Amino acid sequence: MKNPAFAVALSAVLSTTLIGTAHADKLDSIIESGKLRCAVTLDFPPMGSRDDKNQPVGFDVDYCNDLAKVLGVDAEVVETPFPDRIPALVSGRADVIVASTSDTLERAKTVGLTVPYFAFQMVVLTRDDTGINKYEDLKGKAVGNTSGTYEAIALEKDVKAWGDGSFRAYQSQNDTILAVAQGHIAATVVTNTVAAATLKSGKYKGLKVVGDAPYVVDYVSLAAKRDEYGLINYLNLFVNQQVRSGRYDELWKKWVGDEIKPANLTVPGVYY
């Protein structure tokens, strides 16, 4: 450039512009603030709920507390209904989402998603006296599910393809489980967490889980703002460490139980 004075002025303008557009690293900001705000859904046990003292509890609550602990800060649970999870993050009301958020490509257009920290597998819930020991044994049986759910659509489709047995739709998940317990249907398909919570409740006698249903696994991720690369990298390592340290298994047994094995977080052929 032939004009040194102009070059100096331009350099100053560019430096000012860059400084103005830069923003503090979110990971540093959280550590400096001494607080981690986690968006958590509290009407989805055992992932998130409130105890008899109205305190937040559940797998996601403990996961938030674990993250805060390794960061050396206090955890703050921001109660967030499912539809409000991403708005809470984008608006700055929460620093991270720890709320069983499926890792869809559509969501990834708005927020940054980590590797899966939990996976919901569909399982077969039946009674001791049905002779059902695996999903294929549902063929020819009276089965049912909660109207409009993913698992109901999948199960009804299979019943039609088998050309044998029957399918009944129910208005709620409780109605479906009650139908199995009372013998109105032989079995249903639910998430592994719902099955575990049902068995742990002791409300229904003679129910058992007899294996996985061959449906797509619902992998869920932690989430941060899409441009917070340092925080997202940290969250990925944190998920990794939770599994390697055995903490993931501990939380699974605490909140899901021993009846069902911990969900496999790896995707065959993609990463291990």
PDB file of N, CA and C in Angstrom, residues 93-148:
ATOM      1  N   ARG A  93     -31.298 -17.506  28.969  1.00  0.00           N
ATOM      2  CA  ARG A  93     -31.801 -17.883  30.294  1.00  0.00           C
ATOM      3  C   ARG A  93     -31.095 -19.123  30.833  1.00  0.00           C
ATOM      4  N   ALA A  94     -30.449 -19.877  29.947  1.00  0.00           N
ATOM      5  CA  ALA A  94     -29.701 -21.072  30.352  1.00  0.00           C
ATOM      6  C   ALA A  94     -28.385 -21.112  29.589  1.00  0.00           C
ATOM      7  N   ASP A  95     -27.394 -21.751  30.197  1.00  0.00           N
ATOM      8  CA  ASP A  95     -26.082 -21.881  29.558  1.00  0.00           C
ATOM      9  C   ASP A  95     -25.991 -23.138  28.705  1.00  0.00           C
ATOM     10  N   VAL A  96     -26.616 -24.208  29.181  1.00  0.00           N
ATOM     11  CA  VAL A  96     -26.623 -25.480  28.452  1.00  0.00           C
ATOM     12  C   VAL A  96     -27.993 -26.127  28.614  1.00  0.00           C
ATOM     13  N   ILE A  97     -28.317 -26.998  27.687  1.00  0.00           N
ATOM     14  CA  ILE A  97     -29.541 -27.788  27.789  1.00  0.00           C
ATOM     15  C   ILE A  97     -29.158 -29.188  28.245  1.00  0.00           C
ATOM     16  N   VAL A  98     -29.740 -29.631  29.343  1.00  0.00           N
ATOM     17  CA  VAL A  98     -29.570 -30.999  29.832  1.00  0.00           C
ATOM     18  C   VAL A  98     -30.983 -31.552  30.011  1.00  0.00           C
ATOM     19  N   ALA A  99     -31.638 -31.861  28.897  1.00  0.00           N
ATOM     20  CA  ALA A  99     -33.069 -32.145  28.965  1.00  0.00           C
ATOM     21  C   ALA A  99     -33.509 -33.154  27.911  1.00  0.00           C
ATOM     22  N   SER A 100     -32.760 -34.259  27.787  1.00  0.00           N
ATOM     23  CA  SER A 100     -33.179 -35.358  26.911  1.00  0.00           C
ATOM     24  C   SER A 100     -33.559 -34.857  25.517  1.00  0.00           C
ATOM     25  N   THR A 101     -32.673 -34.084  24.901  1.00  0.00           N
ATOM     26  CA  THR A 101     -32.938 -33.451  23.616  1.00  0.00           C
ATOM     27  C   THR A 101     -32.438 -34.317  22.464  1.00  0.00           C
ATOM     28  N   SER A 102     -33.344 -34.820  21.656  1.00  0.00           N
ATOM     29  CA  SER A 102     -32.962 -35.670  20.518  1.00  0.00           C
ATOM     30  C   SER A 102     -32.042 -34.906  19.574  1.00  0.00           C
ATOM     31  N   ASP A 103     -31.019 -35.602  19.084  1.00  0.00           N
ATOM     32  CA  ASP A 103     -29.993 -34.931  18.271  1.00  0.00           C
ATOM     33  C   ASP A 103     -30.402 -34.880  16.794  1.00  0.00           C
ATOM     34  N   THR A 104     -31.441 -34.131  16.491  1.00  0.00           N
ATOM     35  CA  THR A 104     -31.919 -34.056  15.113  1.00  0.00           C
ATOM     36  C   THR A 104     -31.117 -33.038  14.304  1.00  0.00           C
ATOM     37  N   LEU A 105     -31.071 -33.255  12.998  1.00  0.00           N
ATOM     38  CA  LEU A 105     -30.381 -32.322  12.111  1.00  0.00           C
ATOM     39  C   LEU A 105     -31.084 -30.973  12.088  1.00  0.00           C
ATOM     40  N   GLU A 106     -32.388 -30.975  12.257  1.00  0.00           N
ATOM     41  CA  GLU A 106     -33.124 -29.715  12.275  1.00  0.00           C
ATOM     42  C   GLU A 106     -32.719 -28.871  13.483  1.00  0.00           C
ATOM     43  N   ARG A 107     -32.598 -29.491  14.660  1.00  0.00           N
ATOM     44  CA  ARG A 107     -32.183 -28.753  15.853  1.00  0.00           C
ATOM     45  C   ARG A 107     -30.757 -28.238  15.711  1.00  0.00           C
ATOM     46  N   ALA A 108     -29.921 -29.018  15.029  1.00  0.00           N
ATOM     47  CA  ALA A 108     -28.517 -28.647  14.878  1.00  0.00           C
ATOM     48  C   ALA A 108     -28.333 -27.396  14.017  1.00  0.00           C
ATOM     49  N   LYS A 109     -29.386 -26.962  13.335  1.00  0.00           N
ATOM     50  CA  LYS A 109     -29.328 -25.707  12.594  1.00  0.00           C
ATOM     51  C   LYS A 109     -29.370 -24.507  13.540  1.00  0.00           C
ATOM     52  N   THR A 110     -29.867 -24.743  14.753  1.00  0.00           N
ATOM     53  CA  THR A 110     -30.068 -23.652  15.705  1.00  0.00           C
ATOM     54  C   THR A 110     -29.095 -23.704  16.877  1.00  0.00           C
ATOM     55  N   VAL A 111     -28.809 -24.903  17.383  1.00  0.00           N
ATOM     56  CA  VAL A 111     -27.933 -25.041  18.541  1.00  0.00           C
ATOM     57  C   VAL A 111     -26.839 -26.065  18.248  1.00  0.00           C
ATOM     58  N   GLY A 112     -25.786 -26.021  19.060  1.00  0.00           N
ATOM     59  CA  GLY A 112     -24.715 -27.002  18.947  1.00  0.00           C
ATOM     60  C   GLY A 112     -25.018 -28.207  19.816  1.00  0.00           C
ATOM     61  N   LEU A 113     -24.973 -29.396  19.241  1.00  0.00           N
ATOM     62  CA  LEU A 113     -25.307 -30.626  19.956  1.00  0.00           C
ATOM     63  C   LEU A 113     -24.064 -31.481  20.166  1.00  0.00           C
ATOM     64  N   THR A 114     -23.968 -32.102  21.333  1.00  0.00           N
ATOM     65  CA  THR A 114     -22.827 -32.952  21.657  1.00  0.00           C
ATOM     66  C   THR A 114     -23.050 -34.378  21.155  1.00  0.00           C
ATOM     67  N   VAL A 115     -22.058 -35.220  21.407  1.00  0.00           N
ATOM     68  CA  VAL A 115     -22.256 -36.651  21.212  1.00  0.00           C
ATOM     69  C   VAL A 115     -23.333 -37.102  22.196  1.00  0.00           C
ATOM     70  N   PRO A 116     -24.024 -38.207  21.948  1.00  0.00           N
ATOM     71  CA  PRO A 116     -25.113 -38.628  22.831  1.00  0.00           C
ATOM     72  C   PRO A 116     -24.651 -38.880  24.268  1.00  0.00           C
ATOM     73  N   TYR A 117     -25.441 -38.409  25.228  1.00  0.00           N
ATOM     74  CA  TYR A 117     -25.165 -38.701  26.636  1.00  0.00           C
ATOM     75  C   TYR A 117     -26.185 -39.684  27.201  1.00  0.00           C
ATOM     76  N   PHE A 118     -27.244 -39.968  26.439  1.00  0.00           N
ATOM     77  CA  PHE A 118     -28.275 -40.916  26.849  1.00  0.00           C
ATOM     78  C   PHE A 118     -28.953 -41.418  25.590  1.00  0.00           C
ATOM     79  N   ALA A 119     -29.550 -42.602  25.675  1.00  0.00           N
ATOM     80  CA  ALA A 119     -30.275 -43.149  24.524  1.00  0.00           C
ATOM     81  C   ALA A 119     -31.520 -43.873  25.017  1.00  0.00           C
ATOM     82  N   PHE A 120     -32.632 -43.571  24.386  1.00  0.00           N
ATOM     83  CA  PHE A 120     -33.891 -44.227  24.718  1.00  0.00           C
ATOM     84  C   PHE A 120     -34.133 -45.370  23.740  1.00  0.00           C
ATOM     85  N   GLN A 121     -34.137 -46.579  24.277  1.00  0.00           N
ATOM     86  CA  GLN A 121     -34.409 -47.775  23.486  1.00  0.00           C
ATOM     87  C   GLN A 121     -35.822 -48.247  23.787  1.00  0.00           C
ATOM     88  N   MET A 122     -36.560 -48.612  22.764  1.00  0.00           N
ATOM     89  CA  MET A 122     -37.896 -49.152  22.967  1.00  0.00           C
ATOM     90  C   MET A 122     -37.802 -50.612  23.398  1.00  0.00           C
ATOM     91  N   VAL A 123     -38.580 -50.981  24.398  1.00  0.00           N
ATOM     92  CA  VAL A 123     -38.551 -52.350  24.921  1.00  0.00           C
ATOM     93  C   VAL A 123     -39.972 -52.909  25.007  1.00  0.00           C
ATOM     94  N   VAL A 124     -40.051 -54.226  25.104  1.00  0.00           N
ATOM     95  CA  VAL A 124     -41.338 -54.922  25.200  1.00  0.00           C
ATOM     96  C   VAL A 124     -41.700 -55.094  26.670  1.00  0.00           C
ATOM     97  N   LEU A 125     -42.891 -54.612  27.021  1.00  0.00           N
ATOM     98  CA  LEU A 125     -43.403 -54.753  28.384  1.00  0.00           C
ATOM     99  C   LEU A 125     -44.591 -55.718  28.349  1.00  0.00           C
ATOM    100  N   THR A 126     -44.510 -56.788  29.138  1.00  0.00           N
ATOM    101  CA  THR A 126     -45.558 -57.804  29.129  1.00  0.00           C
ATOM    102  C   THR A 126     -45.757 -58.347  30.543  1.00  0.00           C
ATOM    103  N   ARG A 127     -46.547 -59.430  30.674  1.00  0.00           N
ATOM    104  CA  ARG A 127     -46.770 -60.073  31.970  1.00  0.00           C
ATOM    105  C   ARG A 127     -46.034 -61.409  32.028  1.00  0.00           C
ATOM    106  N   ASP A 128     -45.939 -61.940  33.218  1.00  0.00           N
ATOM    107  CA  ASP A 128     -45.249 -63.215  33.404  1.00  0.00           C
ATOM    108  C   ASP A 128     -45.951 -64.378  32.715  1.00  0.00           C
ATOM    109  N   ASP A 129     -47.273 -64.263  32.525  1.00  0.00           N
ATOM    110  CA  ASP A 129     -48.054 -65.414  32.071  1.00  0.00           C
ATOM    111  C   ASP A 129     -48.379 -65.427  30.572  1.00  0.00           C
ATOM    112  N   THR A 130     -47.734 -64.572  29.779  1.00  0.00           N
ATOM    113  CA  THR A 130     -48.117 -64.467  28.365  1.00  0.00           C
ATOM    114  C   THR A 130     -47.325 -65.391  27.439  1.00  0.00           C
ATOM    115  N   GLY A 131     -46.197 -65.886  27.923  1.00  0.00           N
ATOM    116  CA  GLY A 131     -45.336 -66.695  27.055  1.00  0.00           C
ATOM    117  C   GLY A 131     -44.536 -65.872  26.071  1.00  0.00           C
ATOM    118  N   ILE A 132     -44.544 -64.576  26.236  1.00  0.00           N
ATOM    119  CA  ILE A 132     -43.782 -63.673  25.358  1.00  0.00           C
ATOM    120  C   ILE A 132     -42.380 -63.484  25.929  1.00  0.00           C
ATOM    121  N   ASN A 133     -41.376 -63.775  25.125  1.00  0.00           N
ATOM    122  CA  ASN A 133     -39.989 -63.666  25.572  1.00  0.00           C
ATOM    123  C   ASN A 133     -39.142 -62.746  24.704  1.00  0.00           C
ATOM    124  N   LYS A 134     -39.697 -62.278  23.583  1.00  0.00           N
ATOM    125  CA  LYS A 134     -38.989 -61.366  22.688  1.00  0.00           C
ATOM    126  C   LYS A 134     -40.012 -60.688  21.793  1.00  0.00           C
ATOM    127  N   TYR A 135     -39.561 -59.673  21.075  1.00  0.00           N
ATOM    128  CA  TYR A 135     -40.478 -58.880  20.250  1.00  0.00           C
ATOM    129  C   TYR A 135     -41.213 -59.746  19.237  1.00  0.00           C
ATOM    130  N   GLU A 136     -40.523 -60.689  18.616  1.00  0.00           N
ATOM    131  CA  GLU A 136     -41.139 -61.524  17.588  1.00  0.00           C
ATOM    132  C   GLU A 136     -42.311 -62.348  18.129  1.00  0.00           C
ATOM    133  N   ASP A 137     -42.329 -62.574  19.444  1.00  0.00           N
ATOM    134  CA  ASP A 137     -43.417 -63.336  20.052  1.00  0.00           C
ATOM    135  C   ASP A 137     -44.727 -62.556  20.110  1.00  0.00           C
ATOM    136  N   LEU A 138     -44.685 -61.270  19.764  1.00  0.00           N
ATOM    137  CA  LEU A 138     -45.912 -60.475  19.758  1.00  0.00           C
ATOM    138  C   LEU A 138     -46.825 -60.859  18.591  1.00  0.00           C
ATOM    139  N   LYS A 139     -46.254 -61.491  17.591  1.00  0.00           N
ATOM    140  CA  LYS A 139     -47.044 -61.884  16.417  1.00  0.00           C
ATOM    141  C   LYS A 139     -48.186 -62.809  16.849  1.00  0.00           C
ATOM    142  N   GLY A 140     -49.389 -62.443  16.432  1.00  0.00           N
ATOM    143  CA  GLY A 140     -50.561 -63.245  16.755  1.00  0.00           C
ATOM    144  C   GLY A 140     -51.198 -62.907  18.090  1.00  0.00           C
ATOM    145  N   LYS A 141     -50.593 -61.985  18.845  1.00  0.00           N
ATOM    146  CA  LYS A 141     -51.117 -61.618  20.163  1.00  0.00           C
ATOM    147  C   LYS A 141     -51.934 -60.316  20.090  1.00  0.00           C
ATOM    148  N   ALA A 142     -52.709 -60.085  21.124  1.00  0.00           N
ATOM    149  CA  ALA A 142     -53.410 -58.806  21.278  1.00  0.00           C
ATOM    150  C   ALA A 142     -52.441 -57.827  21.934  1.00  0.00           C
ATOM    151  N   VAL A 143     -52.090 -56.777  21.210  1.00  0.00           N
ATOM    152  CA  VAL A 143     -51.144 -55.785  21.714  1.00  0.00           C
ATOM    153  C   VAL A 143     -51.779 -54.401  21.600  1.00  0.00           C
ATOM    154  N   GLY A 144     -51.134 -53.421  22.196  1.00  0.00           N
ATOM    155  CA  GLY A 144     -51.670 -52.074  22.126  1.00  0.00           C
ATOM    156  C   GLY A 144     -50.647 -51.040  22.513  1.00  0.00           C
ATOM    157  N   ASN A 145     -51.026 -49.772  22.329  1.00  0.00           N
ATOM    158  CA  ASN A 145     -50.109 -48.697  22.683  1.00  0.00           C
ATOM    159  C   ASN A 145     -50.862 -47.375  22.771  1.00  0.00           C
ATOM    160  N   THR A 146     -50.132 -46.342  23.163  1.00  0.00           N
ATOM    161  CA  THR A 146     -50.732 -45.025  23.349  1.00  0.00           C
ATOM    162  C   THR A 146     -50.910 -44.323  22.014  1.00  0.00           C
ATOM    163  N   SER A 147     -52.126 -43.938  21.730  1.00  0.00           N
ATOM    164  CA  SER A 147     -52.471 -43.363  20.430  1.00  0.00           C
ATOM    165  C   SER A 147     -51.581 -42.184  20.050  1.00  0.00           C
ATOM    166  N   GLY A 148     -51.079 -42.205  18.810  1.00  0.00           N
ATOM    167  CA  GLY A 148     -50.310 -41.089  18.283  1.00  0.00           C
ATOM    168  C   GLY A 148     -48.831 -41.111  18.560  1.00  0.00           C
TER     169      GLY A 148
END
